């Protein structure tokens, strides 16, 4: 494809096999920590999908929250995201990447438990916790990915990570729905939440033991070369 040539749909089809090969081979060129960070992010996306797909029906059928009340629980979620985005971004720069990421994953566990065992008031609290956990986790993952991967490989890494992550979310939604139906019939509707909580342990272990922040960030190297 020549520079300046219009993008055509057949280009995406013909280049797809090559894009897959390059997205797989790129993991040989990036630090090992980036691969384990990718595993952590995929597990987080999978575990969130397990419960998010059944949140509303669980709240109504198990917690007794009415449909008129349900939309109200998103108000603290949206307010928290709006207010906390800037401070959390600053915290990720100040305290490094792993501490906010580990904190975010831990908060997911607290929020999930608060939601699963709660009522209308505690569900609203859990939404605040979910918002903070999501901001901490996603901001830290994006920042650490930028630190670990040089610009030439970032597009391939992000593309592969999104490709696998959304597949994992799809399976998570299917499994979460199936577990809820089966658990509801057995009198244990919390099954998807229990599985999501169980995944917190490997997420934290992989993060703390196998993911390492670089001594010199890739972004800093590019800035130094440019100057």
Tab-separated table of C-alpha atoms in Angstrom:
chain	number	residue	atom	x	y	z
A	1	UNK	CA	0.000	0.000	0.000
A	2	UNK	CA	1.477	3.344	-1.051
A	3	UNK	CA	1.474	6.409	1.159
A	4	UNK	CA	-1.423	8.665	0.239
A	5	UNK	CA	-3.413	5.863	-1.384
A	6	UNK	CA	-7.025	5.608	-0.137
A	7	UNK	CA	-7.616	2.874	2.430
A	8	UNK	CA	-9.617	0.067	0.878
A	9	UNK	CA	-11.544	-2.691	2.623
A	10	UNK	CA	-9.693	-5.425	0.714
A	11	UNK	CA	-6.448	-4.136	2.206
A	12	UNK	CA	-7.642	-5.128	5.692
A	13	UNK	CA	-8.635	-8.596	4.466
A	14	UNK	CA	-5.384	-9.279	2.626
A	15	UNK	CA	-3.213	-7.948	5.460
A	16	UNK	CA	-5.029	-9.812	8.242
A	17	UNK	CA	-2.820	-12.965	8.268
A	18	UNK	CA	0.312	-10.809	8.260
A	19	UNK	CA	-1.081	-8.668	11.097
A	20	UNK	CA	-1.740	-11.791	13.177
A	21	UNK	CA	1.797	-13.109	12.615
A	22	UNK	CA	3.373	-9.785	13.498
A	23	UNK	CA	1.186	-9.391	16.598
A	24	UNK	CA	2.290	-12.812	17.825
A	25	UNK	CA	5.968	-12.385	16.930
A	26	UNK	CA	6.160	-9.013	18.654
A	27	UNK	CA	6.177	-10.773	22.035
A	28	UNK	CA	9.698	-11.979	21.232
A	29	UNK	CA	10.833	-8.361	21.023
A	30	UNK	CA	9.218	-6.858	24.132
A	31	UNK	CA	10.270	-7.369	27.764
A	32	UNK	CA	8.941	-10.459	29.506
A	33	UNK	CA	7.181	-8.206	32.017
A	34	UNK	CA	4.966	-6.934	29.201
A	35	UNK	CA	3.760	-10.460	28.466
A	36	UNK	CA	2.824	-11.029	32.107
A	37	UNK	CA	1.154	-7.623	32.254
A	38	UNK	CA	-0.890	-8.717	29.245
A	39	UNK	CA	-1.922	-11.867	31.158
A	40	UNK	CA	-2.953	-9.764	34.162
A	41	UNK	CA	-5.049	-7.417	32.008
A	42	UNK	CA	-6.736	-10.342	30.246
A	43	UNK	CA	-7.625	-11.958	33.580
A	44	UNK	CA	-9.004	-8.650	34.868
A	45	UNK	CA	-11.173	-8.188	31.763
A	46	UNK	CA	-12.404	-11.788	31.991
A	47	UNK	CA	-13.261	-11.523	35.692
A	48	UNK	CA	-15.103	-8.221	35.217
A	49	UNK	CA	-17.137	-9.685	32.352
A	50	UNK	CA	-18.195	-12.593	34.589
A	51	UNK	CA	-20.182	-10.295	36.840
A	52	UNK	CA	-20.984	-7.219	34.768
A	53	UNK	CA	-23.187	-9.219	32.425
A	54	UNK	CA	-25.498	-10.251	35.292
A	55	UNK	CA	-25.220	-7.216	37.589
A	56	UNK	CA	-28.689	-5.835	36.892
A	57	UNK	CA	-30.589	-9.094	37.019
A	58	UNK	CA	-28.660	-10.124	40.144
A	59	UNK	CA	-29.446	-6.832	41.857
A	60	UNK	CA	-33.156	-7.133	41.042
A	61	UNK	CA	-33.723	-10.846	41.603
A	62	UNK	CA	-31.316	-11.468	44.482
A	63	UNK	CA	-30.727	-8.173	46.273
A	64	UNK	CA	-34.290	-6.889	45.907
A	65	UNK	CA	-33.358	-3.627	44.200
A	66	UNK	CA	-36.215	-2.367	42.069
A	67	UNK	CA	-35.853	-1.433	38.410
A	68	UNK	CA	-36.675	2.189	39.325
A	69	UNK	CA	-33.754	2.211	41.765
A	70	UNK	CA	-31.226	0.514	39.477
A	71	UNK	CA	-30.371	3.525	37.320
A	72	UNK	CA	-29.554	5.503	40.470
A	73	UNK	CA	-26.565	3.288	41.293
A	74	UNK	CA	-24.757	4.630	38.220
A	75	UNK	CA	-24.781	8.202	39.519
A	76	UNK	CA	-21.973	7.649	42.077
A	77	UNK	CA	-20.091	5.605	39.457
A	78	UNK	CA	-20.107	8.424	36.899
A	79	UNK	CA	-19.414	11.129	39.484
A	80	UNK	CA	-16.443	9.200	40.857
A	81	UNK	CA	-14.977	8.645	37.392
A	82	UNK	CA	-15.314	12.357	36.623
A	83	UNK	CA	-13.838	13.570	39.905
A	84	UNK	CA	-11.130	10.966	40.460
A	85	UNK	CA	-9.650	10.679	36.953
A	86	UNK	CA	-7.080	13.471	37.307
A	87	UNK	CA	-5.863	12.652	40.860
A	88	UNK	CA	-5.505	8.974	40.003
A	89	UNK	CA	-3.540	9.785	36.860
A	90	UNK	CA	-1.199	11.900	38.979
A	91	UNK	CA	-0.897	9.111	41.561
A	92	UNK	CA	0.160	6.633	38.864
A	93	UNK	CA	2.980	8.992	37.859
A	94	UNK	CA	4.003	9.702	41.437
A	95	UNK	CA	3.920	6.258	43.052
A	96	UNK	CA	4.919	4.142	40.082
A	97	UNK	CA	2.752	1.692	38.180
A	98	UNK	CA	2.643	-1.497	40.240
A	99	UNK	CA	1.367	0.012	43.494
A	100	UNK	CA	-1.716	1.658	41.897
A	101	UNK	CA	-2.305	-1.474	39.804
A	102	UNK	CA	-2.163	-3.793	42.817
A	103	UNK	CA	-4.380	-1.364	44.742
A	104	UNK	CA	-6.907	-1.312	41.902
A	105	UNK	CA	-7.078	-5.106	41.676
A	106	UNK	CA	-7.546	-5.330	45.451
A	107	UNK	CA	-10.318	-2.756	45.289
A	108	UNK	CA	-12.046	-4.841	42.629
A	109	UNK	CA	-12.207	-7.646	45.194
A	110	UNK	CA	-13.677	-5.335	47.838
A	111	UNK	CA	-16.174	-3.836	45.389
A	112	UNK	CA	-17.252	-7.259	44.120
A	113	UNK	CA	-17.836	-8.527	47.646
A	114	UNK	CA	-19.711	-5.373	48.626
A	115	UNK	CA	-21.958	-5.705	45.594
A	116	UNK	CA	-22.626	-9.439	45.884
A	117	UNK	CA	-23.569	-9.341	49.562
A	118	UNK	CA	-25.142	-5.890	49.663
A	119	UNK	CA	-28.337	-3.919	49.432
A	120	UNK	CA	-29.254	-0.701	47.637
A	121	UNK	CA	-26.992	1.474	49.811
A	122	UNK	CA	-23.968	-0.824	49.694
A	123	UNK	CA	-24.375	-1.362	45.953
A	124	UNK	CA	-24.007	2.397	45.493
A	125	UNK	CA	-20.851	2.260	47.607
A	126	UNK	CA	-19.567	-0.644	45.529
A	127	UNK	CA	-20.032	1.441	42.374
A	128	UNK	CA	-17.714	4.100	43.812
A	129	UNK	CA	-15.157	1.396	44.561
A	130	UNK	CA	-15.537	-0.106	41.087
A	131	UNK	CA	-14.939	3.313	39.529
A	132	UNK	CA	-11.756	3.922	41.523
A	133	UNK	CA	-10.527	0.369	40.891
A	134	UNK	CA	-11.111	0.694	37.146
A	135	UNK	CA	-9.309	4.047	36.974
A	136	UNK	CA	-6.335	2.751	38.961
A	137	UNK	CA	-6.078	-0.473	37.008
A	138	UNK	CA	-6.501	0.871	33.479
A	139	UNK	CA	-4.344	3.963	34.056
A	140	UNK	CA	-1.513	1.895	35.537
A	141	UNK	CA	-1.680	-0.763	32.807
A	142	UNK	CA	-1.607	1.839	30.034
A	143	UNK	CA	1.266	3.727	31.664
A	144	UNK	CA	3.330	0.603	32.354
A	145	UNK	CA	2.736	-0.663	28.811
A	146	UNK	CA	4.098	2.620	27.483
A	147	UNK	CA	7.111	2.296	29.788
A	148	UNK	CA	7.908	-1.237	28.642
A	149	UNK	CA	7.258	-1.132	24.887
A	150	UNK	CA	9.024	1.095	22.395
A	151	UNK	CA	6.842	3.078	19.967
A	152	UNK	CA	7.639	0.826	17.001
A	153	UNK	CA	5.914	-2.133	18.660
A	154	UNK	CA	3.124	-0.478	20.627
A	155	UNK	CA	0.486	-0.735	17.917
A	156	UNK	CA	1.043	-4.481	17.519
A	157	UNK	CA	1.003	-5.064	21.269
A	158	UNK	CA	-2.154	-3.010	21.784
A	159	UNK	CA	-3.887	-4.665	18.846
A	160	UNK	CA	-3.118	-8.189	20.050
A	161	UNK	CA	-3.987	-7.286	23.626
A	162	UNK	CA	-7.367	-5.872	22.601
A	163	UNK	CA	-8.044	-8.841	20.300
A	164	UNK	CA	-7.445	-11.407	23.058
A	165	UNK	CA	-9.010	-9.231	25.755
A	166	UNK	CA	-12.341	-8.858	23.979
A	167	UNK	CA	-12.449	-12.578	23.246
A	168	UNK	CA	-11.837	-13.195	26.948
A	169	UNK	CA	-14.653	-10.777	27.807
A	170	UNK	CA	-17.003	-12.638	25.470
A	171	UNK	CA	-16.239	-15.960	27.126
A	172	UNK	CA	-16.539	-14.281	30.520
A	173	UNK	CA	-20.028	-13.015	29.722
A	174	UNK	CA	-21.141	-16.437	28.494
A	175	UNK	CA	-19.676	-18.203	31.509
A	176	UNK	CA	-20.999	-15.599	33.951
A	177	UNK	CA	-24.515	-15.943	32.572
A	178	UNK	CA	-24.364	-19.750	32.683
A	179	UNK	CA	-22.990	-19.784	36.228
A	180	UNK	CA	-25.674	-17.389	37.416
A	181	UNK	CA	-28.501	-19.477	35.960
A	182	UNK	CA	-27.055	-22.702	37.346
A	183	UNK	CA	-26.220	-21.125	40.682
A	184	UNK	CA	-29.636	-19.489	40.965
A	185	UNK	CA	-31.298	-22.866	40.477
A	186	UNK	CA	-29.004	-24.360	43.139
A	187	UNK	CA	-29.577	-21.504	45.569
A	188	UNK	CA	-26.051	-20.089	45.040
A	189	UNK	CA	-26.552	-17.135	42.671
A	190	UNK	CA	-23.211	-15.674	43.795
A	191	UNK	CA	-21.193	-18.231	41.761
A	192	UNK	CA	-19.953	-15.724	39.128
A	193	UNK	CA	-18.830	-13.393	41.915
A	194	UNK	CA	-16.982	-16.202	43.702
A	195	UNK	CA	-15.085	-17.074	40.522
A	196	UNK	CA	-14.229	-13.419	39.913
A	197	UNK	CA	-12.918	-13.143	43.465
A	198	UNK	CA	-10.877	-16.314	43.035
A	199	UNK	CA	-9.126	-14.819	40.008
A	200	UNK	CA	-7.888	-11.900	42.125
A	201	UNK	CA	-5.255	-14.178	43.683
A	202	UNK	CA	-3.435	-15.176	40.460
A	203	UNK	CA	-3.753	-11.606	39.166
A	204	UNK	CA	-1.919	-10.241	42.204
A	205	UNK	CA	0.647	-13.056	42.300
A	206	UNK	CA	1.574	-12.584	38.635
A	207	UNK	CA	1.742	-8.813	39.051
A	208	UNK	CA	3.861	-8.831	42.187
A	209	UNK	CA	6.243	-11.642	41.211
A	210	UNK	CA	6.584	-11.491	37.424
A	211	UNK	CA	5.896	-7.893	36.349
A	212	UNK	CA	8.776	-5.467	36.879
A	213	UNK	CA	8.888	-1.758	36.206
A	214	UNK	CA	11.791	-0.846	33.900
A	215	UNK	CA	14.767	1.097	35.189
A	216	UNK	CA	14.456	3.382	32.181
A	217	UNK	CA	11.082	3.871	30.513
A	218	UNK	CA	10.749	3.480	26.764
A	219	UNK	CA	9.033	6.861	26.562
A	220	UNK	CA	11.982	8.517	28.312
A	221	UNK	CA	14.429	6.905	25.887
A	222	UNK	CA	12.512	8.290	22.904
A	223	UNK	CA	12.411	11.748	24.488
A	224	UNK	CA	16.165	11.664	25.097
A	225	UNK	CA	16.843	10.574	21.499
A	226	UNK	CA	14.600	13.341	20.181
A	227	UNK	CA	16.444	15.973	22.196
